[in-house]
Amino acid sequence: MNTEKSEEHIHSKEEIFRDSIFEAFSELEDPRNRDRITHKLSDILFITICAILCGANNIKEIAAYAKRRESWLTSLLSLSNGVPCYVSFWWILVLLDPEQVQESFVNWVKSVANLTKGKVRAIDGKALRGTNKKGKSNSFVHMVSMWACTEGLSLGMVKVDDKSNEITAIPKLLKMIDIKGTIVTIDAMGTQTAIAEQIQDNGGDYILALKGNHSTFHDEVENFFNQAEAVEFDGFEHSSYHVIEQGHGRTEKREVYVTEDIKWLPRKEEWKGLKSLIMIVSERTVKGVSSIFRHYYISSLEGDARTVSHSIRSHWGIENSCHWVLDIGFREDEQKAHAGHIAENFAILRRIVLNLLKQDKRKGGIELKRKEAGWDPDYLLELLGVKSF
């Protein structure tokens, strides 16, 4: 009796995840010739996600996984024609419209994630190095992603158009994902008046980095803080926050200064909602050698240095907890995918798996957890059985 209940409970976990994927991806247009379809599109996608979760990094490995787990997959999906072969997986990933896949991914995250207001949403770009074409420099596929820093979730991504840059992709990403009540952080590439306006119009706040691509603006802000530092901020309206972090043989001291004194700032009215300027002084000491760096930002937030410090610190999560993990745990940069839309579609499916794995709070790296999911069916079911993040 207990065995039956256990098996019933385990099977329900499979169905929860399967149904959430089926529902979210139900609007996808099947690009195949209808007269030659032998496997449902939803079944192929489900198997692909399970295979990636269990360690598959390319189509050959996905097809091998499907064959090895044919009995389990057939019981769950009722595959009347058996499991798909390599060619079936290949054609689907080549032909599927990545914009539709991306929209489905966003819908799936909405359906399973508990996203909270007031949290940081980091936007950053990542090149898929393995897609670079021989003899053509910088021909790799480049994606811009949004990361929910507190929740540890990938929320969506957009491919940067050929012969373009992140400036054109970021507005598409902001249009796709609900940012109301959140703080959007972007590096200097996204520091554009139109992007600041779009964030504000969509109900979000922003922290945008200033670098050389806005040389005059950057110099004005830098000069202001230089003057303030020269008199130790005496007479300068500001908020400050200081923190010291130690680890891995490194000590880092950060001083965060925020001011709402922007009346003097030229052309400030061009930046919708602009309320504050930010300077972070970072002093890093490694093996007794110290280096000092200064970084400048503009923001629609009020001058609370602690909140600003936390938000900017959180931004680094997209690099450390998302992009780095995709390269180390999924070997993303090593995958050489050139045909059709394979690279983009695979990137989206990896992030579905990353979201699932990030919710498992047990110790261990992503690469090890993927192997364990392939070794241990019960652990795989735990990962698939997520009802909400």
mmCIF file of C-alpha atoms in Angstrom:
data_model
loop_
_atom_site.group_PDB
_atom_site.id
_atom_site.type_symbol
_atom_site.label_atom_id
_atom_site.label_comp_id
_atom_site.label_asym_id
_atom_site.label_seq_id
_atom_site.Cartn_x
_atom_site.Cartn_y
_atom_site.Cartn_z
ATOM 1 C CA MET A 1 0.000 0.000 0.000
ATOM 2 C CA ASN A 2 2.767 2.437 0.930
ATOM 3 C CA THR A 3 4.627 1.468 -2.236
ATOM 4 C CA GLU A 4 1.612 2.314 -4.374
ATOM 5 C CA LYS A 5 1.236 5.727 -2.719
ATOM 6 C CA SER A 6 4.933 6.399 -3.207
ATOM 7 C CA GLU A 7 4.815 5.482 -6.887
ATOM 8 C CA GLU A 8 1.682 7.594 -7.353
ATOM 9 C CA HIS A 9 3.355 10.576 -5.664
ATOM 10 C CA ILE A 10 6.488 10.217 -7.761
ATOM 11 C CA HIS A 11 4.492 9.977 -10.970
ATOM 12 C CA SER A 12 2.627 13.174 -10.066
ATOM 13 C CA LYS A 13 5.949 15.023 -9.899
ATOM 14 C CA GLU A 14 6.706 13.990 -13.458
ATOM 15 C CA GLU A 15 3.289 15.156 -14.566
ATOM 16 C CA ILE A 16 3.545 18.522 -12.809
ATOM 17 C CA PHE A 17 6.653 19.473 -14.737
ATOM 18 C CA ARG A 18 5.514 17.855 -17.970
ATOM 19 C CA ASP A 19 2.201 19.711 -17.904
ATOM 20 C CA SER A 20 3.822 23.055 -17.077
ATOM 21 C CA ILE A 21 6.091 22.671 -20.109
ATOM 22 C CA PHE A 22 3.255 21.476 -22.354
ATOM 23 C CA GLU A 23 1.083 24.445 -21.372
ATOM 24 C CA ALA A 24 3.779 27.102 -21.694
ATOM 25 C CA PHE A 25 4.970 25.824 -25.083
ATOM 26 C CA SER A 26 1.523 25.001 -26.461
ATOM 27 C CA GLU A 27 1.467 28.046 -28.760
ATOM 28 C CA LEU A 28 4.678 27.113 -30.566
ATOM 29 C CA GLU A 29 4.247 26.667 -34.304
ATOM 30 C CA ASP A 30 5.533 23.271 -35.423
ATOM 31 C CA PRO A 31 7.893 23.957 -38.369
ATOM 32 C CA ARG A 32 7.844 20.385 -39.684
ATOM 33 C CA ASN A 33 5.936 18.964 -42.656
ATOM 34 C CA ARG A 34 2.673 17.711 -41.146
ATOM 35 C CA ASP A 35 2.641 14.598 -43.316
ATOM 36 C CA ARG A 36 5.969 13.458 -41.858
ATOM 37 C CA ILE A 37 5.449 14.103 -38.156
ATOM 38 C CA THR A 38 5.928 10.979 -36.029
ATOM 39 C CA HIS A 39 6.541 12.639 -32.640
ATOM 40 C CA LYS A 40 4.729 15.470 -30.914
ATOM 41 C CA LEU A 41 6.657 18.705 -30.616
ATOM 42 C CA SER A 42 5.857 18.885 -26.887
ATOM 43 C CA ASP A 43 7.271 15.382 -26.360
ATOM 44 C CA ILE A 44 10.523 16.251 -28.115
ATOM 45 C CA LEU A 45 10.937 19.395 -26.029
ATOM 46 C CA PHE A 46 10.196 17.553 -22.785
ATOM 47 C CA ILE A 47 12.739 14.825 -23.581
ATOM 48 C CA THR A 48 15.311 17.439 -24.579
ATOM 49 C CA ILE A 49 14.934 19.296 -21.282
ATOM 50 C CA CYS A 50 15.187 16.066 -19.273
ATOM 51 C CA ALA A 51 18.292 15.066 -21.226
ATOM 52 C CA ILE A 52 20.017 18.405 -20.626
ATOM 53 C CA LEU A 53 19.082 18.163 -16.958
ATOM 54 C CA CYS A 54 20.801 14.767 -16.831
ATOM 55 C CA GLY A 55 24.032 15.985 -18.411
ATOM 56 C CA ALA A 56 23.478 16.067 -22.183
ATOM 57 C CA ASN A 57 25.303 18.985 -23.818
ATOM 58 C CA ASN A 58 24.582 18.344 -27.498
ATOM 59 C CA ILE A 59 22.053 16.674 -29.776
ATOM 60 C CA LYS A 60 23.991 13.415 -30.021
ATOM 61 C CA GLU A 61 23.893 13.069 -26.236
ATOM 62 C CA ILE A 62 20.191 13.989 -26.132
ATOM 63 C CA ALA A 63 19.389 11.200 -28.610
ATOM 64 C CA ALA A 64 21.492 8.738 -26.582
ATOM 65 C CA TYR A 65 19.661 9.730 -23.388
ATOM 66 C CA ALA A 66 16.280 9.201 -25.073
ATOM 67 C CA LYS A 67 17.246 5.695 -26.174
ATOM 68 C CA ARG A 68 18.581 4.721 -22.731
ATOM 69 C CA ARG A 69 15.464 6.027 -20.937
ATOM 70 C CA GLU A 70 12.959 4.829 -23.540
ATOM 71 C CA SER A 71 10.939 2.719 -21.101
ATOM 72 C CA TRP A 72 10.431 5.577 -18.618
ATOM 73 C CA LEU A 73 9.742 8.154 -21.317
ATOM 74 C CA THR A 74 7.239 5.913 -23.080
ATOM 75 C CA SER A 75 5.303 5.345 -19.843
ATOM 76 C CA LEU A 76 5.097 9.077 -19.247
ATOM 77 C CA LEU A 77 4.540 10.378 -22.778
ATOM 78 C CA SER A 78 2.843 7.403 -24.494
ATOM 79 C CA LEU A 79 5.272 7.455 -27.396
ATOM 80 C CA SER A 80 3.514 5.211 -29.916
ATOM 81 C CA ASN A 81 6.469 5.420 -32.312
ATOM 82 C CA GLY A 82 9.148 4.990 -29.668
ATOM 83 C CA VAL A 83 11.565 7.741 -28.747
ATOM 84 C CA PRO A 84 12.714 10.312 -31.334
ATOM 85 C CA CYS A 85 16.013 9.754 -33.109
ATOM 86 C CA TYR A 86 18.922 12.162 -33.578
ATOM 87 C CA VAL A 87 17.460 13.608 -36.786
ATOM 88 C CA SER A 88 14.150 14.444 -35.084
ATOM 89 C CA PHE A 89 15.893 16.415 -32.342
ATOM 90 C CA TRP A 90 18.188 18.093 -34.862
ATOM 91 C CA TRP A 91 15.392 19.343 -37.127
ATOM 92 C CA ILE A 92 13.347 20.706 -34.241
ATOM 93 C CA LEU A 93 16.251 22.714 -32.799
ATOM 94 C CA VAL A 94 17.252 23.943 -36.268
ATOM 95 C CA LEU A 95 13.800 25.046 -37.387
ATOM 96 C CA LEU A 96 11.961 26.283 -34.300
ATOM 97 C CA ASP A 97 11.466 30.043 -34.248
ATOM 98 C CA PRO A 98 13.653 31.186 -31.318
ATOM 99 C CA GLU A 99 11.462 34.232 -30.695
ATOM 100 C CA GLN A 100 8.491 31.931 -30.116
ATOM 101 C CA VAL A 101 10.595 29.627 -27.950
ATOM 102 C CA GLN A 102 11.736 32.620 -25.945
ATOM 103 C CA GLU A 103 8.175 33.830 -25.440
ATOM 104 C CA SER A 104 7.207 30.354 -24.263
ATOM 105 C CA PHE A 105 10.153 30.318 -21.861
ATOM 106 C CA VAL A 106 9.037 33.636 -20.363
ATOM 107 C CA ASN A 107 5.499 32.261 -19.978
ATOM 108 C CA TRP A 108 6.828 29.140 -18.254
ATOM 109 C CA VAL A 109 8.849 31.184 -15.756
ATOM 110 C CA LYS A 110 5.757 33.286 -15.013
ATOM 111 C CA SER A 111 3.723 30.150 -14.358
ATOM 112 C CA VAL A 112 6.138 28.567 -11.879
ATOM 113 C CA ALA A 113 8.117 31.411 -10.311
ATOM 114 C CA ASN A 114 7.249 33.506 -7.260
ATOM 115 C CA LEU A 115 8.855 36.786 -8.300
ATOM 116 C CA THR A 116 8.776 39.566 -5.739
ATOM 117 C CA LYS A 117 8.615 43.315 -6.196
ATOM 118 C CA GLY A 118 11.461 45.604 -5.228
ATOM 119 C CA LYS A 119 14.110 43.103 -6.306
ATOM 120 C CA VAL A 120 17.008 43.553 -8.695
ATOM 121 C CA ARG A 121 16.790 42.485 -12.335
ATOM 122 C CA ALA A 122 20.236 42.431 -13.937
ATOM 123 C CA ILE A 123 20.680 42.709 -17.702
ATOM 124 C CA ASP A 124 23.920 41.631 -19.349
ATOM 125 C CA GLY A 125 25.204 40.120 -22.584
ATOM 126 C CA LYS A 126 26.960 36.808 -23.224
ATOM 127 C CA ALA A 127 28.682 35.525 -26.329
ATOM 128 C CA LEU A 128 28.311 31.853 -27.271
ATOM 129 C CA ARG A 129 31.966 31.433 -28.202
ATOM 130 C CA GLY A 130 31.587 28.019 -29.757
ATOM 131 C CA THR A 131 29.349 29.429 -32.497
ATOM 132 C CA ASN A 132 32.137 31.574 -33.962
ATOM 133 C CA LYS A 133 32.613 30.753 -37.643
ATOM 134 C CA LYS A 134 36.091 29.904 -38.840
ATOM 135 C CA GLY A 135 37.768 32.824 -40.554
ATOM 136 C CA LYS A 136 35.126 35.305 -39.376
ATOM 137 C CA SER A 137 36.048 37.210 -36.247
ATOM 138 C CA ASN A 138 33.254 38.041 -33.802
ATOM 139 C CA SER A 139 30.738 35.989 -35.801
ATOM 140 C CA PHE A 140 29.480 34.178 -32.703
ATOM 141 C CA VAL A 141 25.892 34.319 -31.485
ATOM 142 C CA HIS A 142 25.474 36.980 -28.793
ATOM 143 C CA MET A 143 22.579 36.879 -26.313
ATOM 144 C CA VAL A 144 21.343 39.501 -23.848
ATOM 145 C CA SER A 145 19.712 38.075 -20.708
ATOM 146 C CA MET A 146 17.748 39.239 -17.689
ATOM 147 C CA TRP A 147 18.507 37.633 -14.326
ATOM 148 C CA ALA A 148 16.367 37.766 -11.173
ATOM 149 C CA CYS A 149 19.197 38.266 -8.685
ATOM 150 C CA THR A 150 17.470 37.399 -5.397
ATOM 151 C CA GLU A 151 15.475 34.472 -6.775
ATOM 152 C CA GLY A 152 18.396 33.124 -8.821
ATOM 153 C CA LEU A 153 16.369 32.714 -12.003
ATOM 154 C CA SER A 154 16.918 33.403 -15.670
ATOM 155 C CA LEU A 155 13.876 35.370 -16.847
ATOM 156 C CA GLY A 156 14.538 35.635 -20.555
ATOM 157 C CA MET A 157 16.991 36.472 -23.302
ATOM 158 C CA VAL A 158 17.170 38.025 -26.749
ATOM 159 C CA LYS A 159 19.677 37.444 -29.533
ATOM 160 C CA VAL A 160 21.659 40.480 -30.610
ATOM 161 C CA ASP A 161 21.050 41.039 -34.318
ATOM 162 C CA ASP A 162 23.973 40.573 -36.686
ATOM 163 C CA LYS A 163 25.989 43.771 -37.214
ATOM 164 C CA SER A 164 24.244 45.312 -34.222
ATOM 165 C CA ASN A 165 24.884 45.519 -30.469
ATOM 166 C CA GLU A 166 23.169 45.151 -27.121
ATOM 167 C CA ILE A 167 21.484 48.560 -27.430
ATOM 168 C CA THR A 168 18.994 47.110 -29.929
ATOM 169 C CA ALA A 169 18.346 43.915 -27.948
ATOM 170 C CA ILE A 170 17.729 45.423 -24.504
ATOM 171 C CA PRO A 171 14.458 47.220 -25.466
ATOM 172 C CA LYS A 172 13.092 43.919 -26.815
ATOM 173 C CA LEU A 173 13.947 42.203 -23.539
ATOM 174 C CA LEU A 174 12.320 44.973 -21.486
ATOM 175 C CA LYS A 175 9.182 44.724 -23.604
ATOM 176 C CA MET A 176 9.018 40.959 -23.102
ATOM 177 C CA ILE A 177 9.410 40.773 -19.302
ATOM 178 C CA ASP A 178 7.390 42.480 -16.565
ATOM 179 C CA ILE A 179 9.716 44.770 -14.591
ATOM 180 C CA LYS A 180 7.096 46.729 -12.654
ATOM 181 C CA GLY A 181 8.285 47.431 -9.111
ATOM 182 C CA THR A 182 11.827 46.163 -9.735
ATOM 183 C CA ILE A 183 15.292 47.726 -9.968
ATOM 184 C CA VAL A 184 16.900 47.149 -13.373
ATOM 185 C CA THR A 185 20.708 47.235 -13.481
ATOM 186 C CA ILE A 186 22.630 47.453 -16.759
ATOM 187 C CA ASP A 187 26.271 48.003 -17.653
ATOM 188 C CA ALA A 188 27.454 50.992 -19.671
ATOM 189 C CA MET A 189 26.309 49.635 -23.041
ATOM 190 C CA GLY A 190 22.689 50.005 -21.913
ATOM 191 C CA THR A 191 23.105 53.512 -20.532
ATOM 192 C CA GLN A 192 20.830 55.175 -23.081
ATOM 193 C CA THR A 193 18.114 57.785 -22.589
ATOM 194 C CA ALA A 194 15.559 55.671 -24.479
ATOM 195 C CA ILE A 195 16.284 52.627 -22.291
ATOM 196 C CA ALA A 196 15.970 54.686 -19.087
ATOM 197 C CA GLU A 197 12.640 56.008 -20.353
ATOM 198 C CA GLN A 198 11.374 52.522 -21.229
ATOM 199 C CA ILE A 199 12.246 51.208 -17.765
ATOM 200 C CA GLN A 200 10.402 54.096 -16.135
ATOM 201 C CA ASP A 201 7.393 53.760 -18.448
ATOM 202 C CA ASN A 202 7.190 50.054 -17.554
ATOM 203 C CA GLY A 203 7.103 50.813 -13.827
ATOM 204 C CA GLY A 204 10.706 50.003 -12.940
ATOM 205 C CA ASP A 205 13.667 51.885 -11.521
ATOM 206 C CA TYR A 206 17.148 51.833 -12.980
ATOM 207 C CA ILE A 207 20.821 51.909 -12.071
ATOM 208 C CA LEU A 208 22.936 52.466 -15.182
ATOM 209 C CA ALA A 209 26.728 52.376 -15.336
ATOM 210 C CA LEU A 210 28.711 55.302 -16.740
ATOM 211 C CA LYS A 211 31.860 54.698 -18.751
ATOM 212 C CA GLY A 212 33.707 56.084 -21.753
ATOM 213 C CA ASN A 213 30.804 55.667 -24.166
ATOM 214 C CA HIS A 214 29.302 58.711 -22.426
ATOM 215 C CA SER A 215 32.578 60.533 -22.013
ATOM 216 C CA THR A 216 31.219 64.056 -21.381
ATOM 217 C CA PHE A 217 28.509 62.848 -19.011
ATOM 218 C CA HIS A 218 30.988 60.571 -17.250
ATOM 219 C CA ASP A 219 33.508 63.393 -16.861
ATOM 220 C CA GLU A 220 30.883 65.706 -15.361
ATOM 221 C CA VAL A 221 29.913 63.137 -12.733
ATOM 222 C CA GLU A 222 33.520 62.177 -12.021
ATOM 223 C CA ASN A 223 34.473 65.837 -11.554
ATOM 224 C CA PHE A 224 31.599 66.363 -9.116
ATOM 225 C CA PHE A 225 32.698 63.459 -6.918
ATOM 226 C CA ASN A 226 36.366 64.500 -7.158
ATOM 227 C CA GLN A 227 35.444 67.865 -5.695
ATOM 228 C CA ALA A 228 33.368 66.213 -2.977
ATOM 229 C CA GLU A 229 36.172 63.812 -2.057
ATOM 230 C CA ALA A 230 38.672 66.677 -1.880
ATOM 231 C CA VAL A 231 36.726 68.131 1.066
ATOM 232 C CA GLU A 232 35.614 64.753 2.436
ATOM 233 C CA PHE A 233 32.044 65.502 1.285
ATOM 234 C CA ASP A 234 31.803 68.425 3.698
ATOM 235 C CA GLY A 235 28.885 70.540 2.496
ATOM 236 C CA PHE A 236 27.862 68.002 -0.150
ATOM 237 C CA GLU A 237 24.431 66.453 0.309
ATOM 238 C CA HIS A 238 24.962 62.710 0.185
ATOM 239 C CA SER A 239 24.364 59.243 1.656
ATOM 240 C CA SER A 240 27.218 56.805 2.229
ATOM 241 C CA TYR A 241 27.690 53.148 3.014
ATOM 242 C CA HIS A 242 30.896 51.224 3.735
ATOM 243 C CA VAL A 243 31.520 47.494 3.715
ATOM 244 C CA ILE A 244 34.557 45.213 3.987
ATOM 245 C CA GLU A 245 34.556 41.680 2.553
ATOM 246 C CA GLN A 246 37.231 39.037 2.927
ATOM 247 C CA GLY A 247 37.661 35.658 1.291
ATOM 248 C CA HIS A 248 39.885 33.569 -0.992
ATOM 249 C CA GLY A 249 42.946 35.530 0.069
ATOM 250 C CA ARG A 250 41.423 38.839 -0.942
ATOM 251 C CA THR A 251 40.151 41.805 1.036
ATOM 252 C CA GLU A 252 37.820 44.291 -0.592
ATOM 253 C CA LYS A 253 36.699 47.552 0.934
ATOM 254 C CA ARG A 254 33.847 49.342 -0.813
ATOM 255 C CA GLU A 255 32.687 52.876 -0.155
ATOM 256 C CA VAL A 256 29.382 53.849 -1.733
ATOM 257 C CA TYR A 257 28.376 57.499 -2.118
ATOM 258 C CA VAL A 258 25.008 58.644 -3.451
ATOM 259 C CA THR A 259 23.776 62.190 -3.992
ATOM 260 C CA GLU A 260 20.476 63.679 -5.117
ATOM 261 C CA ASP A 261 22.164 67.002 -5.802
ATOM 262 C CA ILE A 262 21.778 67.010 -9.588
ATOM 263 C CA LYS A 263 20.494 70.541 -10.237
ATOM 264 C CA TRP A 264 23.851 71.473 -11.765
ATOM 265 C CA LEU A 265 23.964 68.443 -14.113
ATOM 266 C CA PRO A 266 23.749 69.444 -17.810
ATOM 267 C CA ARG A 267 20.960 67.812 -19.867
ATOM 268 C CA LYS A 268 19.660 65.921 -16.853
ATOM 269 C CA GLU A 269 16.108 66.283 -18.165
ATOM 270 C CA GLU A 270 16.960 63.879 -20.997
ATOM 271 C CA TRP A 271 17.112 61.015 -18.480
ATOM 272 C CA LYS A 272 13.567 60.227 -17.409
ATOM 273 C CA GLY A 273 13.187 59.819 -13.661
ATOM 274 C CA LEU A 274 16.831 60.604 -12.909
ATOM 275 C CA LYS A 275 17.194 61.280 -9.168
ATOM 276 C CA SER A 276 20.699 60.376 -8.062
ATOM 277 C CA LEU A 277 24.369 59.985 -8.962
ATOM 278 C CA ILE A 278 26.515 57.198 -7.537
ATOM 279 C CA MET A 279 30.205 56.623 -6.965
ATOM 280 C CA ILE A 280 31.696 53.371 -5.700
ATOM 281 C CA VAL A 281 35.300 53.350 -4.506
ATOM 282 C CA SER A 282 36.575 49.790 -4.402
ATOM 283 C CA GLU A 283 39.927 48.963 -2.799
ATOM 284 C CA ARG A 284 41.097 45.398 -3.348
ATOM 285 C CA THR A 285 44.081 43.912 -1.573
ATOM 286 C CA VAL A 286 45.560 40.617 -2.775
ATOM 287 C CA LYS A 287 48.776 39.284 -1.220
ATOM 288 C CA GLY A 288 49.542 42.691 0.207
ATOM 289 C CA VAL A 289 49.096 44.537 -3.101
ATOM 290 C CA SER A 290 46.231 47.044 -3.202
ATOM 291 C CA SER A 291 44.371 48.496 -6.182
ATOM 292 C CA ILE A 292 41.737 51.222 -6.122
ATOM 293 C CA PHE A 293 38.922 51.506 -8.665
ATOM 294 C CA ARG A 294 36.171 54.085 -9.021
ATOM 295 C CA HIS A 295 32.866 53.364 -10.746
ATOM 296 C CA TYR A 296 30.068 55.818 -11.528
ATOM 297 C CA TYR A 297 26.337 55.303 -12.082
ATOM 298 C CA ILE A 298 23.107 57.216 -12.602
ATOM 299 C CA SER A 299 19.832 56.097 -11.033
ATOM 300 C CA SER A 300 16.131 56.798 -10.676
ATOM 301 C CA LEU A 301 16.373 55.686 -7.040
ATOM 302 C CA GLU A 302 16.508 58.064 -4.127
ATOM 303 C CA GLY A 303 19.832 58.565 -2.376
ATOM 304 C CA ASP A 304 19.931 55.515 -0.107
ATOM 305 C CA ALA A 305 23.513 54.240 -0.300
ATOM 306 C CA ARG A 306 22.755 50.894 1.375
ATOM 307 C CA THR A 307 20.017 50.033 -1.142
ATOM 308 C CA VAL A 308 22.183 51.162 -4.035
ATOM 309 C CA SER A 309 25.155 49.136 -2.781
ATOM 310 C CA HIS A 310 23.052 45.994 -2.484
ATOM 311 C CA SER A 311 21.551 46.492 -5.957
ATOM 312 C CA ILE A 312 24.892 46.981 -7.691
ATOM 313 C CA ARG A 313 26.427 44.073 -5.805
ATOM 314 C CA SER A 314 23.464 41.919 -6.831
ATOM 315 C CA HIS A 315 24.055 42.778 -10.486
ATOM 316 C CA TRP A 316 27.223 40.706 -10.489
ATOM 317 C CA GLY A 317 25.031 37.651 -9.907
ATOM 318 C CA ILE A 318 24.215 37.421 -13.605
ATOM 319 C CA GLU A 319 27.909 36.929 -14.313
ATOM 320 C CA ASN A 320 28.761 34.684 -11.359
ATOM 321 C CA SER A 321 25.555 32.668 -10.944
ATOM 322 C CA CYS A 322 24.366 32.539 -14.552
ATOM 323 C CA HIS A 323 26.991 33.086 -17.264
ATOM 324 C CA TRP A 324 29.885 31.490 -15.404
ATOM 325 C CA VAL A 325 27.723 28.515 -14.428
ATOM 326 C CA LEU A 326 26.567 28.023 -18.022
ATOM 327 C CA ASP A 327 30.189 27.847 -19.151
ATOM 328 C CA ILE A 328 31.437 25.620 -16.326
ATOM 329 C CA GLY A 329 28.365 23.494 -15.586
ATOM 330 C CA PHE A 330 26.986 23.213 -19.132
ATOM 331 C CA ARG A 331 30.137 23.808 -21.220
ATOM 332 C CA GLU A 332 28.133 26.371 -23.193
ATOM 333 C CA ASP A 333 31.131 28.078 -24.767
ATOM 334 C CA GLU A 334 32.416 24.737 -26.047
ATOM 335 C CA GLN A 335 29.271 23.902 -28.020
ATOM 336 C CA LYS A 336 29.821 24.363 -31.750
ATOM 337 C CA ALA A 337 26.358 24.963 -33.172
ATOM 338 C CA HIS A 338 25.983 26.738 -36.517
ATOM 339 C CA ALA A 339 22.985 25.261 -38.343
ATOM 340 C CA GLY A 340 19.717 27.179 -38.291
ATOM 341 C CA HIS A 341 18.574 28.273 -34.838
ATOM 342 C CA ILE A 342 20.274 25.498 -32.843
ATOM 343 C CA ALA A 343 22.490 27.841 -30.818
ATOM 344 C CA GLU A 344 19.678 30.161 -29.722
ATOM 345 C CA ASN A 345 17.147 27.429 -28.989
ATOM 346 C CA PHE A 346 19.695 25.364 -27.067
ATOM 347 C CA ALA A 347 20.623 28.453 -25.019
ATOM 348 C CA ILE A 348 16.991 28.932 -23.994
ATOM 349 C CA LEU A 349 16.533 25.273 -23.023
ATOM 350 C CA ARG A 350 19.734 25.369 -20.967
ATOM 351 C CA ARG A 351 18.265 28.207 -18.950
ATOM 352 C CA ILE A 352 15.124 26.218 -18.221
ATOM 353 C CA VAL A 353 17.380 23.522 -16.788
ATOM 354 C CA LEU A 354 19.497 26.105 -14.950
ATOM 355 C CA ASN A 355 16.345 27.453 -13.289
ATOM 356 C CA LEU A 356 15.387 23.963 -12.142
ATOM 357 C CA LEU A 357 18.843 23.234 -10.756
ATOM 358 C CA LYS A 358 19.152 26.609 -9.021
ATOM 359 C CA GLN A 359 16.139 25.786 -6.875
ATOM 360 C CA ASP A 360 17.867 22.758 -5.370
ATOM 361 C CA LYS A 361 19.596 24.188 -2.297
ATOM 362 C CA ARG A 362 21.742 21.161 -1.533
ATOM 363 C CA LYS A 363 25.495 21.614 -1.676
ATOM 364 C CA GLY A 364 27.283 20.780 -4.888
ATOM 365 C CA GLY A 365 28.036 22.420 -8.206
ATOM 366 C CA ILE A 366 25.694 22.448 -11.184
ATOM 367 C CA GLU A 367 27.844 20.014 -13.175
ATOM 368 C CA LEU A 368 27.732 17.461 -10.347
ATOM 369 C CA LYS A 369 23.985 17.905 -9.855
ATOM 370 C CA ARG A 370 23.386 17.198 -13.534
ATOM 371 C CA LYS A 371 25.369 13.986 -13.262
ATOM 372 C CA GLU A 372 23.452 13.006 -10.131
ATOM 373 C CA ALA A 373 20.154 13.594 -11.946
ATOM 374 C CA GLY A 374 21.318 11.126 -14.597
ATOM 375 C CA TRP A 375 22.494 8.590 -12.019
ATOM 376 C CA ASP A 376 19.600 8.822 -9.565
ATOM 377 C CA PRO A 377 16.003 8.727 -10.913
ATOM 378 C CA ASP A 378 14.634 9.868 -7.538
ATOM 379 C CA TYR A 379 16.795 12.980 -7.609
ATOM 380 C CA LEU A 380 15.691 13.700 -11.174
ATOM 381 C CA LEU A 381 12.086 13.509 -10.029
ATOM 382 C CA GLU A 382 12.801 15.933 -7.195
ATOM 383 C CA LEU A 383 14.125 18.424 -9.709
ATOM 384 C CA LEU A 384 11.210 17.897 -12.080
ATOM 385 C CA GLY A 385 8.660 18.063 -9.290
ATOM 386 C CA VAL A 386 9.040 21.779 -8.682
ATOM 387 C CA LYS A 387 5.621 23.410 -8.299
ATOM 388 C CA SER A 388 6.897 26.939 -7.929
ATOM 389 C CA PHE A 389 10.224 28.688 -7.502
#
